[in-house]
Short mmCIF file of C-alpha atoms in Angstrom, two decimals:
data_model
loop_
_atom_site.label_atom_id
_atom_site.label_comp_id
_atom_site.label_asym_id
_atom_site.label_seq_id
_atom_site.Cartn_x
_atom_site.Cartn_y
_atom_site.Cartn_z
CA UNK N 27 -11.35 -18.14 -8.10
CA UNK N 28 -12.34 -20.90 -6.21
CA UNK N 29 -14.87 -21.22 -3.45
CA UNK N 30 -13.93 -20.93 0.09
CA UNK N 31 -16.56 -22.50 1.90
CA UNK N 32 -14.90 -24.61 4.99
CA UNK N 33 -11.64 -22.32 5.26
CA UNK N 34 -11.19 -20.03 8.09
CA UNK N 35 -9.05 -16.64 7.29
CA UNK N 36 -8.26 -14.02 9.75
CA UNK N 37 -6.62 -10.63 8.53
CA UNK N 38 -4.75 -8.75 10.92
CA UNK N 39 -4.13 -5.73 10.58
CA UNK N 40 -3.68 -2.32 12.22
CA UNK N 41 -3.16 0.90 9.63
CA UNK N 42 -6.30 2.44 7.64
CA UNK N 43 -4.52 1.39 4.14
CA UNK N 44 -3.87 -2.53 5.47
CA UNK N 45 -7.43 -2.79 6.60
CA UNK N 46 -9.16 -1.35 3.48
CA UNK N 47 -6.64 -3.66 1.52
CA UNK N 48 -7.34 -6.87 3.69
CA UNK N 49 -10.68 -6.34 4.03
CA UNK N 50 -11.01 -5.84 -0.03
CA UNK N 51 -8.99 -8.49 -0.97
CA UNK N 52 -10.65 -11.23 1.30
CA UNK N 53 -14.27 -10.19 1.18
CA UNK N 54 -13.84 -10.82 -3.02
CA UNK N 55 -13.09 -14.66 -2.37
CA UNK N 56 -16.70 -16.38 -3.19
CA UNK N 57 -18.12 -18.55 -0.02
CA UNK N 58 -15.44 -17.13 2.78
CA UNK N 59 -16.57 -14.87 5.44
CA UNK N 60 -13.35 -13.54 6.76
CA UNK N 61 -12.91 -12.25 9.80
CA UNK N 62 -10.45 -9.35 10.95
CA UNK N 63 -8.52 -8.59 13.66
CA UNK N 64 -7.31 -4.92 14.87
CA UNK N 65 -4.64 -4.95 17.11
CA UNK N 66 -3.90 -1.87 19.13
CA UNK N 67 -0.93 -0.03 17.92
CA UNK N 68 -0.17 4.01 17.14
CA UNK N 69 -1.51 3.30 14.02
CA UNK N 70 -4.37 1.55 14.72
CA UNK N 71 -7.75 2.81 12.74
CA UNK N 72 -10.34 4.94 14.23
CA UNK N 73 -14.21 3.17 14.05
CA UNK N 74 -14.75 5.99 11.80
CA UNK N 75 -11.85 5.08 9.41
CA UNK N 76 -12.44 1.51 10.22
CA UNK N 77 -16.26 2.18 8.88
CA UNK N 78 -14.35 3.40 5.22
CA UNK N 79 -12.18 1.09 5.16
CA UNK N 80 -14.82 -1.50 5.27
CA UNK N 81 -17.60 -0.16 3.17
CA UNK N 82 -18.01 -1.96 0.03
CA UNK N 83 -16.06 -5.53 0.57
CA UNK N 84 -18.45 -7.22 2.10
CA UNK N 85 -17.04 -7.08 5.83
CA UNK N 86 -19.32 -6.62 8.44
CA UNK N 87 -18.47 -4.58 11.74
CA UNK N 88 -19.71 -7.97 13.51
CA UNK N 89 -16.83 -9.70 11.49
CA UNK N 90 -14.15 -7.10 13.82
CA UNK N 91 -12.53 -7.79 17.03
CA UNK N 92 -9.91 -5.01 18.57
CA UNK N 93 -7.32 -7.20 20.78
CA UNK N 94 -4.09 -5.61 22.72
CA UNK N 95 -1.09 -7.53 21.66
CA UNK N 96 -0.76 -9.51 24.46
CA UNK N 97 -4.66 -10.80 24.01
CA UNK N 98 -3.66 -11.67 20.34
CA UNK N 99 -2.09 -16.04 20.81
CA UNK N 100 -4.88 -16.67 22.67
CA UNK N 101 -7.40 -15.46 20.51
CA UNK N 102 -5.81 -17.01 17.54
CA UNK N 103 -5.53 -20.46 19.27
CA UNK N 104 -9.61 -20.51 20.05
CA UNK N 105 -10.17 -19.01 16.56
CA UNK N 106 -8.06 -21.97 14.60
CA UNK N 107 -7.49 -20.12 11.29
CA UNK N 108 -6.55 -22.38 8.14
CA UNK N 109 -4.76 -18.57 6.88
CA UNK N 110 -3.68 -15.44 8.69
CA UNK N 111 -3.14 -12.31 6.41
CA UNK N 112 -0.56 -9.95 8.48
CA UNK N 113 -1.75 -6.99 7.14
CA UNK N 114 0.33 -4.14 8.14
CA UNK N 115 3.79 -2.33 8.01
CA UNK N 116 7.14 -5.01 8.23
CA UNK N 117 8.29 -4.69 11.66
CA UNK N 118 3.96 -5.17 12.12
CA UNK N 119 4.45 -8.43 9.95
CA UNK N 120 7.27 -9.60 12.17
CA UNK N 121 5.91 -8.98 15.49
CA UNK N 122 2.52 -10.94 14.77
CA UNK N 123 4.61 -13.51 13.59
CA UNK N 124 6.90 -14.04 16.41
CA UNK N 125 3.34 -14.97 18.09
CA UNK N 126 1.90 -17.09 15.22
CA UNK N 127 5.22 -18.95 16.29
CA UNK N 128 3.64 -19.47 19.84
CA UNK N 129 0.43 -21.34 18.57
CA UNK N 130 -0.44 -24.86 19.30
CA UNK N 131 -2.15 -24.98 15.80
CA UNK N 132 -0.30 -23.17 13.40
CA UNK N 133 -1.94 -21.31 9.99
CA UNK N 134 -0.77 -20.45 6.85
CA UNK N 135 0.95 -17.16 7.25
CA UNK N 136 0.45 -14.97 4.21
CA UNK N 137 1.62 -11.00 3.78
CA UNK N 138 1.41 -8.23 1.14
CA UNK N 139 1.39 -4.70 0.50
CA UNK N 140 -1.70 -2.76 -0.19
CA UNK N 141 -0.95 -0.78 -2.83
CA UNK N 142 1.42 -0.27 -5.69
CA UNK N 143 4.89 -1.23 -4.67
CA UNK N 144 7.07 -0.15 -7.21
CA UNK N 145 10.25 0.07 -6.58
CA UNK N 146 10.23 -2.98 -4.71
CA UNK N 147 12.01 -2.16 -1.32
CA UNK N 148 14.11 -4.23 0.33
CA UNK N 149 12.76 -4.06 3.50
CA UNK N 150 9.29 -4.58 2.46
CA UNK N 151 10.59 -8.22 1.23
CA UNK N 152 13.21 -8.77 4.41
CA UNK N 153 10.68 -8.10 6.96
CA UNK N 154 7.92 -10.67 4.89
CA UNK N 155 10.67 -13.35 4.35
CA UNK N 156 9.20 -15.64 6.96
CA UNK N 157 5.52 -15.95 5.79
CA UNK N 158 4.56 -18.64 3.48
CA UNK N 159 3.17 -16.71 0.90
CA UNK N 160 3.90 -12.55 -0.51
CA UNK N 161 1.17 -11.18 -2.37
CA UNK N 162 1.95 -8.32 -4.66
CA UNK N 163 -0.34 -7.07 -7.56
CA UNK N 164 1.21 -6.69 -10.87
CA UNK N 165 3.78 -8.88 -13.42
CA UNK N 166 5.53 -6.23 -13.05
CA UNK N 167 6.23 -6.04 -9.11
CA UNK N 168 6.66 -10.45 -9.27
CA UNK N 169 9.67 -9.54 -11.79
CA UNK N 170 10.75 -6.92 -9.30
CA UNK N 171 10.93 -8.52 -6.26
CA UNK N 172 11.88 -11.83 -7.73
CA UNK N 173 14.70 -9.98 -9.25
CA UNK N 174 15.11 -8.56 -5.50
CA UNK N 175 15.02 -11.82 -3.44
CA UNK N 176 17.64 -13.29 -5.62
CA UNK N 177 19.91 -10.67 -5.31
CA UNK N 178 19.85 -10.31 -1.47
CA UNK N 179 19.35 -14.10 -1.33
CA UNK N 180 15.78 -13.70 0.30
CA UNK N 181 13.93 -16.41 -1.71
CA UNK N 182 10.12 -15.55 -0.81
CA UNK N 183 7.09 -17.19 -2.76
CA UNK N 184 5.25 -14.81 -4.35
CA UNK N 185 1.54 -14.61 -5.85
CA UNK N 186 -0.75 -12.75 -7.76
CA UNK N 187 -3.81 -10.81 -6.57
CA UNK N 188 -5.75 -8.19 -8.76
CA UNK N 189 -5.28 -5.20 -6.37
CA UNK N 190 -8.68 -4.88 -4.79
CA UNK N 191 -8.55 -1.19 -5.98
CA UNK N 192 -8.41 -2.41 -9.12
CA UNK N 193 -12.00 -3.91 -10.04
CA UNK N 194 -14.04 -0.97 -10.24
CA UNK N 195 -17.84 -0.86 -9.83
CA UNK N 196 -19.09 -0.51 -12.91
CA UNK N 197 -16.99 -3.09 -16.06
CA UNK N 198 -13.42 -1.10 -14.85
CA UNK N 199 -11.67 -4.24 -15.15
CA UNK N 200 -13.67 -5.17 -18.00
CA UNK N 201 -12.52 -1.88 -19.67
CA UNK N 202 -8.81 -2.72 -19.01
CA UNK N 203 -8.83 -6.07 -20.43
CA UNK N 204 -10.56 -4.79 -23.47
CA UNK N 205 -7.91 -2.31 -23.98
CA UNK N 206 -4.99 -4.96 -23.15
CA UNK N 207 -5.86 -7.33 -25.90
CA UNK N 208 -4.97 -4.66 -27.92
CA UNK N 209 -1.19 -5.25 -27.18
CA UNK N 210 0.75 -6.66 -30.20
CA UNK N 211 1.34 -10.24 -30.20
CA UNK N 212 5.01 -9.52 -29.27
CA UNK N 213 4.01 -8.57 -25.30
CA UNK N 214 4.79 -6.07 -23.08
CA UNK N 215 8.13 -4.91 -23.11
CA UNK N 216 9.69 -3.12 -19.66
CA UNK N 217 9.98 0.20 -19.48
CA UNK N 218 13.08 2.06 -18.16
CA UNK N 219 12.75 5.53 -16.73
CA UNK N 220 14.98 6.97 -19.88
CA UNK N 221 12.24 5.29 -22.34
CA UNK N 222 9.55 8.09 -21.07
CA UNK N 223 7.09 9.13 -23.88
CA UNK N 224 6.97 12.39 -25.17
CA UNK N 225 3.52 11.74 -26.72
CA UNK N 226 0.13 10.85 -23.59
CA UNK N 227 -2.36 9.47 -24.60
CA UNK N 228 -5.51 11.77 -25.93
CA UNK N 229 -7.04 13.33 -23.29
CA UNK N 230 -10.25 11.63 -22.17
CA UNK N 231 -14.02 13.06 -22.79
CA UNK N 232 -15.62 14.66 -19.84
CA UNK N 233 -17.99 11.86 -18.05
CA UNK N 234 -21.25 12.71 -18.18
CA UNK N 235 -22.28 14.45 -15.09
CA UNK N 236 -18.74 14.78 -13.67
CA UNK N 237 -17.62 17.42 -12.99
CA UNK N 238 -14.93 16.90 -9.90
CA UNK N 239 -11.02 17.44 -9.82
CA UNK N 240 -9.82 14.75 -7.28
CA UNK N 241 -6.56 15.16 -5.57
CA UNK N 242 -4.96 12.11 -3.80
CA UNK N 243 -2.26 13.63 -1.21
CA UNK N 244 -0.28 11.22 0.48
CA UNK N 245 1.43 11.45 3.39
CA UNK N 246 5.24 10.64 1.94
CA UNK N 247 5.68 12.24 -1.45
CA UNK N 248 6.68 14.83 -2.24
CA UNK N 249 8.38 15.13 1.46
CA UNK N 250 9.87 18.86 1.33
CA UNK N 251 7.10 21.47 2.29
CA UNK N 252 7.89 23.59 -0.40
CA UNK N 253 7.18 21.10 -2.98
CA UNK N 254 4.07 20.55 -0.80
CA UNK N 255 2.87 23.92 -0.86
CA UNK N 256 3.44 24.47 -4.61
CA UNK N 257 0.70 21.51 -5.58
CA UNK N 258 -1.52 23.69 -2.76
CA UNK N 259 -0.62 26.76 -5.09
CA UNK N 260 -1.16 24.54 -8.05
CA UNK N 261 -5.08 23.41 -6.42
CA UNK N 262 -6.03 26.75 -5.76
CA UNK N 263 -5.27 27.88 -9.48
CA UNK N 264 -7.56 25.05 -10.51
CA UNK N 265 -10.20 26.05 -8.45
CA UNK N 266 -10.16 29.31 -9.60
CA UNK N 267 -9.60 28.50 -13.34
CA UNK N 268 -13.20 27.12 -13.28
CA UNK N 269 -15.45 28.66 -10.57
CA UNK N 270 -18.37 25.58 -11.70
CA UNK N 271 -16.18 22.48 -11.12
CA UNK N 272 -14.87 21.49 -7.23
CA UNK N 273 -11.13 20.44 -6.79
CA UNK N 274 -11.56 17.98 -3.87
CA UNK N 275 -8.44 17.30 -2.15
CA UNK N 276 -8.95 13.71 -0.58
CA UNK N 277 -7.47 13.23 2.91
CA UNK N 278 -6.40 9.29 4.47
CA UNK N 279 -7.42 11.14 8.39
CA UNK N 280 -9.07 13.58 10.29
CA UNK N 281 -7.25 16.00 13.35
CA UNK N 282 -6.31 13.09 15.97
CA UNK N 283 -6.61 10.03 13.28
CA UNK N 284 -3.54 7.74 12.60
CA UNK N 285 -2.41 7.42 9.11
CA UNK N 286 -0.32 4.42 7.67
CA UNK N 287 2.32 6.75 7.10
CA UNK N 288 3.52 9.93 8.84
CA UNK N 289 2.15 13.15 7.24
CA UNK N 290 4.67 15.62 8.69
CA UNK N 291 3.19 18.27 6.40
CA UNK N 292 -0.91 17.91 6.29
CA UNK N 293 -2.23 19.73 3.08
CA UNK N 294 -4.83 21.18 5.82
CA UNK N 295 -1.91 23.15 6.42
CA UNK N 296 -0.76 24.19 3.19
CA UNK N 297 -4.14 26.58 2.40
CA UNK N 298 -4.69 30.08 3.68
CA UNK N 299 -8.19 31.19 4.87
CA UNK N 300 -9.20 32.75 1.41
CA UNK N 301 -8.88 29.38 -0.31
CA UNK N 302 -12.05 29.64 -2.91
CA UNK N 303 -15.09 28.28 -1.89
CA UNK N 304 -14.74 25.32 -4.52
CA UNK N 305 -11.52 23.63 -3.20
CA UNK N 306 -12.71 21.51 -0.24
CA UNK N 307 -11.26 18.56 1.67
CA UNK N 308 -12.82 15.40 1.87
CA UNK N 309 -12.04 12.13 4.42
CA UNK N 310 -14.84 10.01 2.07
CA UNK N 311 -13.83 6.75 1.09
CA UNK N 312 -12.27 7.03 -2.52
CA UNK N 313 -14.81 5.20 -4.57
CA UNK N 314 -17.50 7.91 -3.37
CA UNK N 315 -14.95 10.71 -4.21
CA UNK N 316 -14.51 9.00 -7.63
CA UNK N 317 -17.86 8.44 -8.03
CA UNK N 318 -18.33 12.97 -9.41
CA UNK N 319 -14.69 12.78 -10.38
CA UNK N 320 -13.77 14.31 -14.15
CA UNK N 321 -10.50 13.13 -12.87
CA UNK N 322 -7.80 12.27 -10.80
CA UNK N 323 -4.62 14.32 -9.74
CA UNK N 324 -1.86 12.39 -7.18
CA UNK N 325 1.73 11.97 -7.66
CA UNK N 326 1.99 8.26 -7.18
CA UNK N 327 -0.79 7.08 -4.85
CA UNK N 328 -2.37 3.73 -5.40
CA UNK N 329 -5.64 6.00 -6.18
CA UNK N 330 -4.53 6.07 -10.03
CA UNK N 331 -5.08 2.39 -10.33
CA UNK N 332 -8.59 3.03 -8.06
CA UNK N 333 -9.42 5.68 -10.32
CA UNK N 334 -8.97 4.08 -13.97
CA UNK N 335 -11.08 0.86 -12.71
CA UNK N 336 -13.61 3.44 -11.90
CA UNK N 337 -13.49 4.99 -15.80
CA UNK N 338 -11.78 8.13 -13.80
CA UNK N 339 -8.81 9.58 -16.13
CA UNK N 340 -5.63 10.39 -14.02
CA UNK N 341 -2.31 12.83 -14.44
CA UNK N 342 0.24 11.52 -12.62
CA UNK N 343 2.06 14.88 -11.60
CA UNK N 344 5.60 15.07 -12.89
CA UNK N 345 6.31 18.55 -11.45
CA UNK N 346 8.80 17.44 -9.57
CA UNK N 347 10.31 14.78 -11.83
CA UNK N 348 10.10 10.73 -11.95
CA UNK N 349 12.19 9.01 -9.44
CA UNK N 350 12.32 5.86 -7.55
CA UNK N 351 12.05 8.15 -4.04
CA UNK N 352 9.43 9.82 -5.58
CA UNK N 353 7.52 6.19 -6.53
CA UNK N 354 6.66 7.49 -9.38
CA UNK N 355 8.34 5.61 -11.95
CA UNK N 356 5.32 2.82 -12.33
CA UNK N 357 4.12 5.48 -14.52
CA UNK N 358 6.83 5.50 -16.86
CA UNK N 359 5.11 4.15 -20.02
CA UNK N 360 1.55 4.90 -18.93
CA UNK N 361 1.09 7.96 -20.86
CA UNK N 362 -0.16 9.84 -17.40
CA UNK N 363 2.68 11.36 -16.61
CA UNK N 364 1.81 15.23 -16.75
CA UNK N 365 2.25 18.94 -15.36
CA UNK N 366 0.52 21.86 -14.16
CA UNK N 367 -1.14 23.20 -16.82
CA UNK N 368 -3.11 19.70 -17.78
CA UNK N 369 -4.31 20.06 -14.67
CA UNK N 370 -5.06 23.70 -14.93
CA UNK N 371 -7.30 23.09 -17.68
CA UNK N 372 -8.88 19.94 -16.90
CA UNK N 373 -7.02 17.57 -19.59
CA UNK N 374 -7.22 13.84 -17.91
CA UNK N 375 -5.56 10.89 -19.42
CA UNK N 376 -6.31 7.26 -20.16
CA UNK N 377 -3.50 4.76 -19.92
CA UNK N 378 -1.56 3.61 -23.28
CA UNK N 379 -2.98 -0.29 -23.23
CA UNK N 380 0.29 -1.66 -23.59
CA UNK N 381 0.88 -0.66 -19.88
CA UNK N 382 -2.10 -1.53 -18.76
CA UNK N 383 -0.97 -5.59 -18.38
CA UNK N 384 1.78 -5.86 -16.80
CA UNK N 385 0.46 -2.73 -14.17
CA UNK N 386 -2.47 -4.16 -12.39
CA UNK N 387 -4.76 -4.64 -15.43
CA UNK N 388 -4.34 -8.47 -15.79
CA UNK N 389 -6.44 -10.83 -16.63
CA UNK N 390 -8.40 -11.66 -13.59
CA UNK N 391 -7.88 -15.64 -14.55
CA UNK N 392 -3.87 -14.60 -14.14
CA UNK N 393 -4.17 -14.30 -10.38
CA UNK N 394 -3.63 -16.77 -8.31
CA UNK N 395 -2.96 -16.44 -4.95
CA UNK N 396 -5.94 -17.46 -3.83
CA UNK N 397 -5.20 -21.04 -5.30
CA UNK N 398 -1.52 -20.91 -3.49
CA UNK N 399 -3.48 -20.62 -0.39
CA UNK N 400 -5.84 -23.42 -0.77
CA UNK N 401 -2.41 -25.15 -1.79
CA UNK N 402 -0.49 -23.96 1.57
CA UNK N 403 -3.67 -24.90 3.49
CA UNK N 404 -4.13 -28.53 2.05
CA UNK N 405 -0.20 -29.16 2.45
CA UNK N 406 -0.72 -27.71 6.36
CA UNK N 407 -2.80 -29.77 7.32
CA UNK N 408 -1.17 -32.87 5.89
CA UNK N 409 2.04 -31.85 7.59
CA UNK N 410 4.17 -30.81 4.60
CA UNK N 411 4.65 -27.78 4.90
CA UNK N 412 7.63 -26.74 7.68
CA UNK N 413 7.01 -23.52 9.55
CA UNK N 414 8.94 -20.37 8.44
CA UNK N 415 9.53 -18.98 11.58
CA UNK N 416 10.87 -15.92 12.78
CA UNK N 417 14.73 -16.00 14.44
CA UNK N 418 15.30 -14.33 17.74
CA UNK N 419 16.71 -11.03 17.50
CA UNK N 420 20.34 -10.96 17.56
CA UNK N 421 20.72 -8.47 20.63
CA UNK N 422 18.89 -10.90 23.41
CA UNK N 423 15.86 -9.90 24.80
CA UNK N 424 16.54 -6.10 24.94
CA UNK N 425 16.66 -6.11 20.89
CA UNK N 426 13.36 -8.31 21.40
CA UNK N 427 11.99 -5.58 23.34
CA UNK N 428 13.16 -2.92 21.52
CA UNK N 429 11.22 -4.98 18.42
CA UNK N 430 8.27 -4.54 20.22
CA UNK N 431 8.18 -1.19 21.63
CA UNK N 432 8.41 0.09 18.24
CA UNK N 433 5.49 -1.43 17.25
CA UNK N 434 3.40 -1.03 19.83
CA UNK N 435 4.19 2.56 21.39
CA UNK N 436 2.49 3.77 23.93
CA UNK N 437 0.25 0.01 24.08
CA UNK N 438 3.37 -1.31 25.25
CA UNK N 439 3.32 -0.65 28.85
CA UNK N 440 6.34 -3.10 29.59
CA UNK N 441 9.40 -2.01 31.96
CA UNK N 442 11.63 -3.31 29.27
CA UNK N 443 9.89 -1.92 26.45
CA UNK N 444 10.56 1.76 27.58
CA UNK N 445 14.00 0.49 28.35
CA UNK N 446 14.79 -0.82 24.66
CA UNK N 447 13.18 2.81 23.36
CA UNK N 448 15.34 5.20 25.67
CA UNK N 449 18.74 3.34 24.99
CA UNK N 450 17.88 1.69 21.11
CA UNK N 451 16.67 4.93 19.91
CA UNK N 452 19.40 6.96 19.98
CA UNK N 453 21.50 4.00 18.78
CA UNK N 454 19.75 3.48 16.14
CA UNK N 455 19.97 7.01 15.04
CA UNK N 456 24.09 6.99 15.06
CA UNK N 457 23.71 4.10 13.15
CA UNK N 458 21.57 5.55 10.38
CA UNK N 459 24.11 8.45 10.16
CA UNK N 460 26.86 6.26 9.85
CA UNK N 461 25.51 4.43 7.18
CA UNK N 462 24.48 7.26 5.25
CA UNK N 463 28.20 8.52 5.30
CA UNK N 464 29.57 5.03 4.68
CA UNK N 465 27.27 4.71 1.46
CA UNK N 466 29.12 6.10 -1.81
CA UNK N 467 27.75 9.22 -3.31
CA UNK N 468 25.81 8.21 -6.38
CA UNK N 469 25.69 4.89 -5.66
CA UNK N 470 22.20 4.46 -4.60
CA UNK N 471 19.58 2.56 -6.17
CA UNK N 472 17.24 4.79 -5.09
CA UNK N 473 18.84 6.86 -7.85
CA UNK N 474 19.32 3.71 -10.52
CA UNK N 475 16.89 3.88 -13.48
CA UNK N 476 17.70 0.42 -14.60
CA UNK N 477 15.89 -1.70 -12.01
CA UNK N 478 12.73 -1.65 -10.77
CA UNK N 479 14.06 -2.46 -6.89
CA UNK N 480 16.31 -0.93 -4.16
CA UNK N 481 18.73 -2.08 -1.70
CA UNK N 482 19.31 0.89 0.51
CA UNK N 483 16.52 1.78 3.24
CA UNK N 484 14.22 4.26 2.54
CA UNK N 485 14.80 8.01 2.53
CA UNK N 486 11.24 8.95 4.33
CA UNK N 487 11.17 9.46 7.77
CA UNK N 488 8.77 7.49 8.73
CA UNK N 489 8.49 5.99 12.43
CA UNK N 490 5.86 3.90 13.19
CA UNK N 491 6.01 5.55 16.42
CA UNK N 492 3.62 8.59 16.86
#
């Protein structure tokens, strides 16, 4: 990776998981001292989770300015960034770009997700198509939404970053590599969801003076309560199995803290009083909660990937199957997959090392989206490269507000924001139904093993509106 020294990068970014990512990702570039920019949403970070989110990349509070929306051009035209990472959920990416659109001096506009994003959505690319640059973190997910932009004929460029996550403290990555030169000269072959193995991977040795059972809940999967409840049922029973070890179940927010996605079901919840003494919560930052962890329990969070760089083994929980809407099926292959009673007794994974390439264990020489931006920057500024801007909505200015009012919430104190919510709202929701009826049963590819994308909208309901 090149230095930076010279280039000016602003991240902006509004949910806990964007800012940890941004904030990760840019503080790893040598020489650059990014700076990053909140802007005031429902999801917007507490200082608290701000403070988390931060801690480790390098990212000083002093490097942090909070804006409203409407504060946001003007900033941005005394700042002069070379780059602007929009770091946050689509209609986020589009809304910020509508105003990069406004500035005298435009940037490179660059976007990504911040964790693992298989299946590729289509959404995720459709509301990104108008940045210069789509960062994703694996072969695996280029393939996917490669594969994706061709089919809905949304041709984004794409790069490749070593998901932040992914490093580890102490030779994680080193670790991975080590095990991926292992792989057979013939490569990595893709793995469909029928091609499970029946065999994991020997379960790891206990590290030395960890002890821990870390759970990563997430806010989206798995969305019915009673699913929810049963990995609270599942907790307690490891907690009680062994009296001497904790079973920490890792929270994204505290009571009154926006997450990235809507928990409608908080594991807080989910425990009665008499839950033993052992089984705790904790809102640490995930490398501390890693750093006593024997291992790693989540269904499909991004934490996995944290964990192995960290030399933490994992069991992806496949209770409740492996499915596309469970985002799950990036473990297919990994030899993590695993049930209740692994858990129960403590028997962690390690990855099979021919998965461990093309799922965010490359090479660190094989990113390079860090060179694409130096590219995008020097072609900027000699006036090669034509703006990818953002079209007006096609319902007027009432669609535009509607746009923004969804973003912004309650920050949007416009007349014709409140408008836009109390007649697009309901609209919207007839729409969604009709759709849903329209769509042949079966014929989702939410339910199709034999791609790693989808084309339908997601199933989670998930507002960005709190």
């Amino acid at each position: 990776m090149t230095d930076a020294s010279g280039l000016r990068v602003v991240a902006v970014a509004d949910a806990d998981s964007f800012v940890k990512w941004s904030a990760s990702l840019l503080g790893a570039v040598p020489g650059l001292r990014p700076q990053l920019l909140l802007v005031r949403t429902p999801l917007t970070v507490s200082a608290e989770q701000e403070r988390a989110a931060r801690e480790g990349t390098g990212v000083a509070a002093t490097d942090v300015t909070r804006l409203d929306l409407a504060h946001v051009a003007a900033w941005l035209d005394r700042q002069r960034p070379d780059a602007v990472l929009l770091a946050g959920r689509g209609p986020f990416v589009r809304l910020l770009g509508r105003v990069i659109d406004s500035l005298v001096h435009r940037p490179v506009v660059v976007s990504g997700l911040p964790g693992m994003a298989i299946p590729a959505q289509r959404g995720a690319l459709e509301y990104r198509r108008h940045t210069d640059l789509l960062i994703v973190h694996s072969h695996r997910e280029v393939r996917a939404f490669a594969e994706l932009g061709e089919r809905i004929g949304v041709p984004v460029p794409l790069a490749l970053a070593t998901l932040p996550f992914a490093r580890g403290p102490h030779g994680g990555r080193r670790r991975a590599e080590r095990a991926e030169a292992r792989i057979l000269a013939g490569g990595v072959s893709r793995a469909a969801l029928a091609d499970r193995p029946t065999e994991p991977v020997a379960d790891a040795e206990p590290r030395p003076g960890a002890t821990d059972v870390v759970f990563a809940a997430q806010a989206l999967v798995p969305a019915d309560r009673a699913a929810r409840a049963d990995i609270a049922a599942l907790l307690v029973r490891a907690a009680e199995a062994d009296p001497d070890r904790r079973v920490v179940v890792k929270l994204r927010a505290r009571q009154g803290e926006a997450e990235t996605h809507l928990d409608r079901e908080p594991y807080t919840g989910l425990f009665g009083a008499a839950r033993p003494r052992n089984l705790v919560f904790s809102h640490a930052p995930m490398a501390t909660a890693l750093e006593t962890a024997a291992g790693l329990v989540t269904v499909s969070s991004t934490a996995a990937v944290e964990a192995l760089a960290h030399g933490v083994p994992v069991i992806a929980l496949d209770r409740f199957g492996v499915s596309k809407s469970l985002l799950n099926t990036v473990f297919v292959g990994s030899g993590l997959l695993g049930g209740a009673g692994e858990i129960v007794a403590g028997r962690f994974r390690r990855p099979h090392p021919a998965w461990l390439r093309d799922n965010y264990f490359h090479p660190a020489a094989e990113s390079d989206w860090w060179d694409r931006v130096q590219e995008l920057v020097a072609l900027r500024r000699a006036g090669a490269l034509p703006p990818r801007r953002v079209p007006a909505a096609r319902g007027g200015a009432l669609h535009e507000a509607w746009h923004r009012a969804s973003v912004l919430g309650r920050e949007d104190r416009s007349i014709s924001g409140r408008l836009a919510l109390a007649v697009g709202a309901p609209a919207v929701r007839l729409l969604s139904g009709v759709r849903a009826r329209r769509s042949p049963e079966g014929a989702s590819t939410w339910a199709d093993p034999s791609t790693d994308y989808t084309l339908e909208p997601n199933p989670f309901a998930d507002s960005l509106r709190r």
